[in-house]
Each structure stands twice: as C-alpha cells, then as structure tokens.
PDB file of C-alpha atoms in Angstrom:
ATOM      1  CA  ASP A 539      80.743 104.261  99.428  1.00  0.00           C
ATOM      2  CA  SER A 540      82.330 103.812  95.999  1.00  0.00           C
ATOM      3  CA  GLY A 541      82.521 100.020  96.267  1.00  0.00           C
ATOM      4  CA  VAL A 542      86.302 100.090  95.645  1.00  0.00           C
ATOM      5  CA  THR A 543      88.290  98.706  98.575  1.00  0.00           C
ATOM      6  CA  GLN A 544      91.937  99.454  99.219  1.00  0.00           C
ATOM      7  CA  THR A 545      94.160  97.974 101.901  1.00  0.00           C
ATOM      8  CA  PRO A 546      96.000  98.909 103.953  1.00  0.00           C
ATOM      9  CA  LYS A 547      94.842 102.473 104.687  1.00  0.00           C
ATOM     10  CA  HIS A 548      98.213 103.482 106.057  1.00  0.00           C
ATOM     11  CA  LEU A 549     101.671 102.063 105.534  1.00  0.00           C
ATOM     12  CA  ILE A 550     104.871 103.242 107.167  1.00  0.00           C
ATOM     13  CA  THR A 551     108.159 101.763 106.078  1.00  0.00           C
ATOM     14  CA  ALA A 552     111.805 102.616 105.505  1.00  0.00           C
ATOM     15  CA  THR A 553     113.864 103.474 102.454  1.00  0.00           C
ATOM     16  CA  GLY A 554     114.954 100.503 100.407  1.00  0.00           C
ATOM     17  CA  GLN A 555     112.003  98.358 101.430  1.00  0.00           C
ATOM     18  CA  ARG A 556     109.267  96.794  99.301  1.00  0.00           C
ATOM     19  CA  VAL A 557     105.516  97.059  99.865  1.00  0.00           C
ATOM     20  CA  THR A 558     102.359  95.732  98.233  1.00  0.00           C
ATOM     21  CA  LEU A 559      99.138  97.701  98.000  1.00  0.00           C
ATOM     22  CA  ARG A 560      95.901  95.893  97.322  1.00  0.00           C
ATOM     23  CA  CYS A 561      92.726  96.935  95.533  1.00  0.00           C
ATOM     24  CA  SER A 562      89.369  95.222  95.050  1.00  0.00           C
ATOM     25  CA  PRO A 563      87.305  96.872  92.301  1.00  0.00           C
ATOM     26  CA  ARG A 564      83.567  97.488  92.351  1.00  0.00           C
ATOM     27  CA  SER A 565      81.504  94.433  91.649  1.00  0.00           C
ATOM     28  CA  GLY A 566      81.261  93.956  87.890  1.00  0.00           C
ATOM     29  CA  ASP A 567      84.078  96.362  86.991  1.00  0.00           C
ATOM     30  CA  LEU A 568      86.770  94.774  84.868  1.00  0.00           C
ATOM     31  CA  SER A 569      89.202  97.667  84.668  1.00  0.00           C
ATOM     32  CA  VAL A 570      91.502  98.853  87.432  1.00  0.00           C
ATOM     33  CA  TYR A 571      93.583 102.020  87.429  1.00  0.00           C
ATOM     34  CA  TRP A 572      96.345 103.059  89.823  1.00  0.00           C
ATOM     35  CA  TYR A 573      97.155 106.678  90.633  1.00  0.00           C
ATOM     36  CA  GLN A 574      99.705 108.446  92.782  1.00  0.00           C
ATOM     37  CA  GLN A 575      98.761 111.695  94.518  1.00  0.00           C
ATOM     38  CA  SER A 576     101.430 113.935  95.977  1.00  0.00           C
ATOM     39  CA  LEU A 577     101.492 117.608  96.872  1.00  0.00           C
ATOM     40  CA  ASP A 578     104.011 118.574  94.223  1.00  0.00           C
ATOM     41  CA  GLN A 579     102.907 116.283  91.359  1.00  0.00           C
ATOM     42  CA  GLY A 580      99.159 116.261  91.823  1.00  0.00           C
ATOM     43  CA  LEU A 581      97.228 113.198  90.658  1.00  0.00           C
ATOM     44  CA  GLN A 582      99.356 111.060  88.341  1.00  0.00           C
ATOM     45  CA  PHE A 583      98.114 108.037  86.407  1.00  0.00           C
ATOM     46  CA  LEU A 584     100.396 105.037  86.905  1.00  0.00           C
ATOM     47  CA  ILE A 585      98.972 101.982  85.183  1.00  0.00           C
ATOM     48  CA  GLN A 586      95.760 100.334  84.007  1.00  0.00           C
ATOM     49  CA  TYR A 587      94.616  96.727  83.811  1.00  0.00           C
ATOM     50  CA  TYR A 588      91.580  95.297  82.105  1.00  0.00           C
ATOM     51  CA  ASN A 589      90.410  91.765  82.830  1.00  0.00           C
ATOM     52  CA  GLY A 590      93.887  90.684  83.844  1.00  0.00           C
ATOM     53  CA  GLU A 591      95.805  92.362  81.041  1.00  0.00           C
ATOM     54  CA  GLU A 592      97.915  95.484  81.235  1.00  0.00           C
ATOM     55  CA  ARG A 593      96.356  98.095  78.946  1.00  0.00           C
ATOM     56  CA  ALA A 594      98.107 101.382  79.543  1.00  0.00           C
ATOM     57  CA  LYS A 595     101.075 102.800  81.371  1.00  0.00           C
ATOM     58  CA  GLY A 596     101.490 106.316  82.627  1.00  0.00           C
ATOM     59  CA  ASN A 597     104.200 107.818  84.766  1.00  0.00           C
ATOM     60  CA  ILE A 598     105.110 104.594  86.511  1.00  0.00           C
ATOM     61  CA  LEU A 599     108.674 104.063  87.703  1.00  0.00           C
ATOM     62  CA  GLU A 600     110.541 100.872  86.820  1.00  0.00           C
ATOM     63  CA  ARG A 601     110.723 100.106  90.558  1.00  0.00           C
ATOM     64  CA  PHE A 602     106.921  99.861  90.560  1.00  0.00           C
ATOM     65  CA  SER A 603     104.870  97.046  89.085  1.00  0.00           C
ATOM     66  CA  ALA A 604     101.293  95.865  89.200  1.00  0.00           C
ATOM     67  CA  GLN A 605      99.121  92.934  88.304  1.00  0.00           C
ATOM     68  CA  GLN A 606      95.468  92.028  88.151  1.00  0.00           C
ATOM     69  CA  PHE A 607      94.419  88.567  89.278  1.00  0.00           C
ATOM     70  CA  PRO A 608      91.680  86.274  87.904  1.00  0.00           C
ATOM     71  CA  ASP A 609      89.293  87.422  90.640  1.00  0.00           C
ATOM     72  CA  LEU A 610      89.952  90.973  89.322  1.00  0.00           C
ATOM     73  CA  HIS A 611      91.635  92.327  92.418  1.00  0.00           C
ATOM     74  CA  SER A 612      94.852  94.174  91.747  1.00  0.00           C
ATOM     75  CA  GLU A 613      98.124  94.714  93.550  1.00  0.00           C
ATOM     76  CA  LEU A 614     100.646  97.502  93.159  1.00  0.00           C
ATOM     77  CA  ASN A 615     104.172  96.572  94.160  1.00  0.00           C
ATOM     78  CA  LEU A 616     106.625  99.299  95.098  1.00  0.00           C
ATOM     79  CA  SER A 617     110.256  98.325  95.637  1.00  0.00           C
ATOM     80  CA  SER A 618     113.549  99.996  96.584  1.00  0.00           C
ATOM     81  CA  LEU A 619     111.469 102.698  98.197  1.00  0.00           C
ATOM     82  CA  GLU A 620     112.742 106.243  98.340  1.00  0.00           C
ATOM     83  CA  LEU A 621     111.643 109.204 100.433  1.00  0.00           C
ATOM     84  CA  GLY A 622     110.028 110.719  97.350  1.00  0.00           C
ATOM     85  CA  ASP A 623     107.671 107.765  97.047  1.00  0.00           C
ATOM     86  CA  SER A 624     105.737 108.994 100.058  1.00  0.00           C
ATOM     87  CA  ALA A 625     102.276 109.735  98.694  1.00  0.00           C
ATOM     88  CA  LEU A 626      98.667 108.672  98.553  1.00  0.00           C
ATOM     89  CA  TYR A 627      98.091 105.786  96.171  1.00  0.00           C
ATOM     90  CA  PHE A 628      94.617 105.419  94.750  1.00  0.00           C
ATOM     91  CA  CYS A 629      92.952 102.634  92.915  1.00  0.00           C
ATOM     92  CA  ALA A 630      89.951 103.246  90.681  1.00  0.00           C
ATOM     93  CA  SER A 631      87.745 100.921  88.699  1.00  0.00           C
ATOM     94  CA  SER A 632      85.387 101.209  85.781  1.00  0.00           C
ATOM     95  CA  ALA A 633      83.121  98.937  83.821  1.00  0.00           C
ATOM     96  CA  GLY A 634      83.966  99.560  80.177  1.00  0.00           C
ATOM     97  CA  ILE A 635      87.030 100.950  78.502  1.00  0.00           C
ATOM     98  CA  GLY A 636      86.024 101.110  74.867  1.00  0.00           C
ATOM     99  CA  ALA A 637      85.847 104.090  72.568  1.00  0.00           C
ATOM    100  CA  ASN A 638      82.208 104.686  73.419  1.00  0.00           C
ATOM    101  CA  SER A 639      82.589 104.093  77.124  1.00  0.00           C
ATOM    102  CA  ASN A 640      81.562 107.135  79.121  1.00  0.00           C
ATOM    103  CA  GLN A 641      81.214 105.683  82.577  1.00  0.00           C
ATOM    104  CA  PRO A 642      83.174 107.385  85.352  1.00  0.00           C
ATOM    105  CA  GLN A 643      85.963 105.801  87.270  1.00  0.00           C
ATOM    106  CA  HIS A 644      85.159 105.057  90.894  1.00  0.00           C
ATOM    107  CA  PHE A 645      87.913 105.582  93.437  1.00  0.00           C
ATOM    108  CA  GLY A 646      88.893 103.860  96.635  1.00  0.00           C
ATOM    109  CA  ASP A 647      89.932 105.840  99.704  1.00  0.00           C
ATOM    110  CA  GLY A 648      93.605 105.226  99.026  1.00  0.00           C
ATOM    111  CA  THR A 649      96.664 103.951 100.837  1.00  0.00           C
ATOM    112  CA  ARG A 650      98.819 106.582 102.496  1.00  0.00           C
ATOM    113  CA  LEU A 651     102.438 105.494 102.172  1.00  0.00           C
ATOM    114  CA  SER A 652     105.023 107.133 104.399  1.00  0.00           C
ATOM    115  CA  ILE A 653     108.701 106.420 103.882  1.00  0.00           C
ATOM    116  CA  LEU A 654     110.946 107.170 106.845  1.00  0.00           C
TER     117      LEU A 654
ATOM    118  CA  ALA B1495      96.842 114.209  74.235  1.00  0.00           C
ATOM    119  CA  GLN B1496      93.864 115.787  75.885  1.00  0.00           C
ATOM    120  CA  SER B1497      94.341 118.137  78.819  1.00  0.00           C
ATOM    121  CA  VAL B1498      92.428 120.238  81.306  1.00  0.00           C
ATOM    122  CA  ALA B1499      93.491 123.284  83.273  1.00  0.00           C
ATOM    123  CA  GLN B1500      92.162 124.608  86.530  1.00  0.00           C
ATOM    124  CA  PRO B1501      93.392 128.196  86.710  1.00  0.00           C
ATOM    125  CA  GLU B1502      92.645 128.735  90.400  1.00  0.00           C
ATOM    126  CA  ASP B1503      94.474 126.878  93.164  1.00  0.00           C
ATOM    127  CA  GLN B1504      91.970 128.139  95.731  1.00  0.00           C
ATOM    128  CA  VAL B1505      88.483 129.620  95.712  1.00  0.00           C
ATOM    129  CA  ASN B1506      86.901 131.215  98.770  1.00  0.00           C
ATOM    130  CA  VAL B1507      83.169 131.857  98.932  1.00  0.00           C
ATOM    131  CA  ALA B1508      80.767 132.824 101.678  1.00  0.00           C
ATOM    132  CA  GLU B1509      78.136 130.326 102.758  1.00  0.00           C
ATOM    133  CA  GLY B1510      74.914 130.870 100.840  1.00  0.00           C
ATOM    134  CA  ASN B1511      76.616 132.585  97.919  1.00  0.00           C
ATOM    135  CA  PRO B1512      76.890 131.001  94.483  1.00  0.00           C
ATOM    136  CA  LEU B1513      80.155 129.259  93.714  1.00  0.00           C
ATOM    137  CA  THR B1514      82.079 128.627  90.519  1.00  0.00           C
ATOM    138  CA  VAL B1515      85.145 126.424  90.070  1.00  0.00           C
ATOM    139  CA  LYS B1516      86.749 126.925  86.690  1.00  0.00           C
ATOM    140  CA  CYS B1517      88.041 124.381  84.205  1.00  0.00           C
ATOM    141  CA  THR B1518      89.210 124.766  80.619  1.00  0.00           C
ATOM    142  CA  TYR B1519      90.014 121.934  78.275  1.00  0.00           C
ATOM    143  CA  SER B1520      92.121 121.202  75.223  1.00  0.00           C
ATOM    144  CA  VAL B1521      90.988 118.224  73.160  1.00  0.00           C
ATOM    145  CA  SER B1522      90.869 116.941  69.643  1.00  0.00           C
ATOM    146  CA  GLY B1523      87.413 115.761  68.783  1.00  0.00           C
ATOM    147  CA  ASN B1524      84.458 115.739  71.128  1.00  0.00           C
ATOM    148  CA  PRO B1525      85.358 116.044  74.806  1.00  0.00           C
ATOM    149  CA  TYR B1526      84.234 113.710  77.544  1.00  0.00           C
ATOM    150  CA  LEU B1527      84.544 115.802  80.720  1.00  0.00           C
ATOM    151  CA  PHE B1528      84.163 114.953  84.389  1.00  0.00           C
ATOM    152  CA  TRP B1529      84.159 116.640  87.787  1.00  0.00           C
ATOM    153  CA  TYR B1530      85.279 114.893  90.953  1.00  0.00           C
ATOM    154  CA  VAL B1531      85.424 116.034  94.585  1.00  0.00           C
ATOM    155  CA  GLN B1532      87.898 114.896  97.217  1.00  0.00           C
ATOM    156  CA  TYR B1533      87.216 115.336 100.914  1.00  0.00           C
ATOM    157  CA  PRO B1534      90.103 115.083 103.409  1.00  0.00           C
ATOM    158  CA  ASN B1535      91.489 111.566 103.750  1.00  0.00           C
ATOM    159  CA  ARG B1536      89.062 110.217 101.160  1.00  0.00           C
ATOM    160  CA  GLY B1537      89.212 109.150  97.550  1.00  0.00           C
ATOM    161  CA  LEU B1538      87.789 111.098  94.649  1.00  0.00           C
ATOM    162  CA  GLN B1539      84.025 111.024  94.322  1.00  0.00           C
ATOM    163  CA  PHE B1540      82.322 111.408  90.964  1.00  0.00           C
ATOM    164  CA  LEU B1541      80.087 114.499  90.726  1.00  0.00           C
ATOM    165  CA  LEU B1542      78.985 114.759  87.114  1.00  0.00           C
ATOM    166  CA  LYS B1543      79.986 114.261  83.497  1.00  0.00           C
ATOM    167  CA  TYR B1544      79.447 115.828  80.105  1.00  0.00           C
ATOM    168  CA  ILE B1545      79.362 113.536  77.097  1.00  0.00           C
ATOM    169  CA  THR B1546      77.013 115.167  74.644  1.00  0.00           C
ATOM    170  CA  GLY B1547      73.683 116.946  74.540  1.00  0.00           C
ATOM    171  CA  ASP B1548      72.514 119.639  76.932  1.00  0.00           C
ATOM    172  CA  ASN B1549      75.266 122.090  77.822  1.00  0.00           C
ATOM    173  CA  LEU B1550      74.053 122.310  81.429  1.00  0.00           C
ATOM    174  CA  VAL B1551      74.773 119.107  83.295  1.00  0.00           C
ATOM    175  CA  LYS B1552      73.317 118.393  86.717  1.00  0.00           C
ATOM    176  CA  GLY B1553      75.123 116.205  89.207  1.00  0.00           C
ATOM    177  CA  SER B1554      75.298 115.140  92.821  1.00  0.00           C
ATOM    178  CA  TYR B1555      74.875 117.353  95.905  1.00  0.00           C
ATOM    179  CA  GLY B1556      73.242 120.189  93.947  1.00  0.00           C
ATOM    180  CA  PHE B1557      76.237 120.794  91.684  1.00  0.00           C
ATOM    181  CA  GLU B1558      75.953 121.527  88.000  1.00  0.00           C
ATOM    182  CA  ALA B1559      78.417 122.311  85.249  1.00  0.00           C
ATOM    183  CA  GLU B1560      78.163 124.362  82.107  1.00  0.00           C
ATOM    184  CA  PHE B1561      79.863 123.146  78.949  1.00  0.00           C
ATOM    185  CA  ASN B1562      80.895 125.991  76.630  1.00  0.00           C
ATOM    186  CA  LYS B1563      82.400 124.844  73.363  1.00  0.00           C
ATOM    187  CA  SER B1564      83.394 128.284  72.089  1.00  0.00           C
ATOM    188  CA  GLN B1565      85.277 129.073  75.295  1.00  0.00           C
ATOM    189  CA  THR B1566      86.481 125.457  75.771  1.00  0.00           C
ATOM    190  CA  SER B1567      85.320 125.610  79.357  1.00  0.00           C
ATOM    191  CA  PHE B1568      83.502 123.309  81.741  1.00  0.00           C
ATOM    192  CA  HIS B1569      82.936 125.310  84.919  1.00  0.00           C
ATOM    193  CA  LEU B1570      81.440 123.722  88.024  1.00  0.00           C
ATOM    194  CA  LYS B1571      78.693 125.714  89.728  1.00  0.00           C
ATOM    195  CA  LYS B1572      76.341 125.642  92.670  1.00  0.00           C
ATOM    196  CA  PRO B1573      73.670 128.258  93.398  1.00  0.00           C
ATOM    197  CA  SER B1574      74.167 128.325  97.172  1.00  0.00           C
ATOM    198  CA  ALA B1575      77.386 127.116  98.819  1.00  0.00           C
ATOM    199  CA  LEU B1576      77.439 125.079 102.017  1.00  0.00           C
ATOM    200  CA  VAL B1577      80.289 124.837 104.503  1.00  0.00           C
ATOM    201  CA  SER B1578      80.245 121.098 103.849  1.00  0.00           C
ATOM    202  CA  ASP B1579      81.146 121.784 100.195  1.00  0.00           C
ATOM    203  CA  SER B1580      84.659 122.725 101.322  1.00  0.00           C
ATOM    204  CA  ALA B1581      86.917 120.224  99.579  1.00  0.00           C
ATOM    205  CA  LEU B1582      89.324 119.721  96.690  1.00  0.00           C
ATOM    206  CA  TYR B1583      87.718 119.685  93.240  1.00  0.00           C
ATOM    207  CA  PHE B1584      89.191 118.052  90.156  1.00  0.00           C
ATOM    208  CA  CYS B1585      88.243 118.462  86.539  1.00  0.00           C
ATOM    209  CA  ALA B1586      89.146 115.570  84.208  1.00  0.00           C
ATOM    210  CA  VAL B1587      89.007 114.721  80.523  1.00  0.00           C
ATOM    211  CA  ARG B1588      88.769 111.278  78.966  1.00  0.00           C
ATOM    212  CA  ASP B1589      91.710 110.454  76.745  1.00  0.00           C
ATOM    213  CA  TYR B1590      91.090 107.476  74.483  1.00  0.00           C
ATOM    214  CA  TYR B1591      94.061 105.554  73.089  1.00  0.00           C
ATOM    215  CA  SER B1592      93.084 103.474  70.096  1.00  0.00           C
ATOM    216  CA  GLY B1593      96.372 101.557  70.224  1.00  0.00           C
ATOM    217  CA  ALA B1594      95.662 100.372  73.737  1.00  0.00           C
ATOM    218  CA  GLY B1595      91.951 100.077  73.089  1.00  0.00           C
ATOM    219  CA  SER B1596      91.216 101.853  76.327  1.00  0.00           C
ATOM    220  CA  TYR B1597      90.829 105.257  77.861  1.00  0.00           C
ATOM    221  CA  GLN B1598      92.399 107.127  80.722  1.00  0.00           C
ATOM    222  CA  LEU B1599      91.353 110.163  82.670  1.00  0.00           C
ATOM    223  CA  THR B1600      93.677 113.140  82.709  1.00  0.00           C
ATOM    224  CA  PHE B1601      93.089 115.328  85.744  1.00  0.00           C
ATOM    225  CA  GLY B1602      93.642 118.997  86.405  1.00  0.00           C
ATOM    226  CA  LYS B1603      95.749 120.037  89.387  1.00  0.00           C
ATOM    227  CA  GLY B1604      92.699 120.597  91.550  1.00  0.00           C
ATOM    228  CA  THR B1605      91.065 123.623  93.137  1.00  0.00           C
ATOM    229  CA  LYS B1606      90.643 123.933  96.877  1.00  0.00           C
ATOM    230  CA  LEU B1607      87.225 125.333  97.696  1.00  0.00           C
ATOM    231  CA  SER B1608      86.728 126.952 101.079  1.00  0.00           C
ATOM    232  CA  VAL B1609      83.208 127.969 102.077  1.00  0.00           C
ATOM    233  CA  ILE B1610      83.304 130.494 104.872  1.00  0.00           C
ATOM    234  CA  PRO B1611      80.486 130.467 107.437  1.00  0.00           C
TER     235      PRO B1611
END
C-alpha cells in the first residue's frame, strides 16, 4: 500500500461531460503530481502542486485543471470530455521537491476513466 | 530535458532464469534514476533508485540495477525470475527545473516482462 488514495476507481461518462478525480497524498507529503496513462501515449505528466501552489505543468490540456487544497488533497477536473480522454489517471505524491531531493514518488492505484 | 529509453517493448524469460530489463538515459549533469513496476490494474510501485555511490543498487523483491556511466545505462536485473514478476516495468529519470524550484520524473515507455513457467 503506497498510502496514496484515489477516488473513484472507475468512472464512466459521456462525451461533453465534466468529471472530478480526487487524490489524497501520503501522510506528510506536500507535493502531488497527476499523470495520464494511455496505450498510445504511455505515461504523461500533467501537472504538479506543492503545498497548495502549482509548480509545474506538463502535457495538460486547457480543458483540464487541478488544484490542491489546504488539507493537501488534490482534485483533477476534466471538462468537455472527448473519446480520446479515456485513460488511467494517476496521482503521485512525494515529500520534497528541491534540487537535492531524491525521494521517489509514490503512486495511487489510479482512476480508470471511460468516455462513451 | 532529461530522457530515458527502454528499447524493448516486451521481454520473455523462463522461470528461474536471470532477467534483464534495459534502460538507457540522456541527461546533463548527474542522473537520478528510478525503476518502477506496475501490476495489472494497479499504480506504479517504486523498486529502486540510483543517486550516487555504488553502481550496483539493490531494491525491493530481489531486484537490482546496474548503473553504467560510460554506456549511459541503468539496466534492471534479477538473478532468478518468478512468474509473479510478470508486469510492466518503467525506468524514470529526475528532471529538475530551477525556474519552478521542483523536479519531475520523466518515464520511459515501459517494458512488459513475461515470465514463463
């Protein structure tokens, strides 16, 4: 058990809809990362938050947004969903993020999003 | 930006035989390298990391990895494969962005390991 909790495990919805994925990081971890995993694109970094602040953006679409709350849980919002958004969405957390930080990221079990 | 490559999409090995999953890296400066494993319907699990020091790194579940600076490689190894080792394996490199004051992990495309009974 990584200590990272993601809900829901599965989500089925239709094109054009909006969904929210939730992540609770490991106790004590201040940084949260979101990834998208699909068969054709592999594992893609989307966005990172640290202690409530956005720190880095990867290949995140404008239709997607995220936030990290004061209790450090994070939500990833996906809107105007398209068939191509069907994927596994992972959250990971880590303790430090500085130049000398060498701790691994710990992953949740993901949310499988299916767009019909 | 830093990058890693996993040249094999799939590796098949017989149970009890040694296994190797290959990874090469391209970095500026000293590399921080990681291996993760993903079992079906699960998230990625951390196996081991190389930061500095001994070129042979030992990790979880009997896995080890050999860092080779001259060949820019970080291959994952295990002396005797188990059927339960069958999974998807990812190599990753830490990419630090001074502007953001944070790091990200850049992952390879993954290698599917099948251990045949």
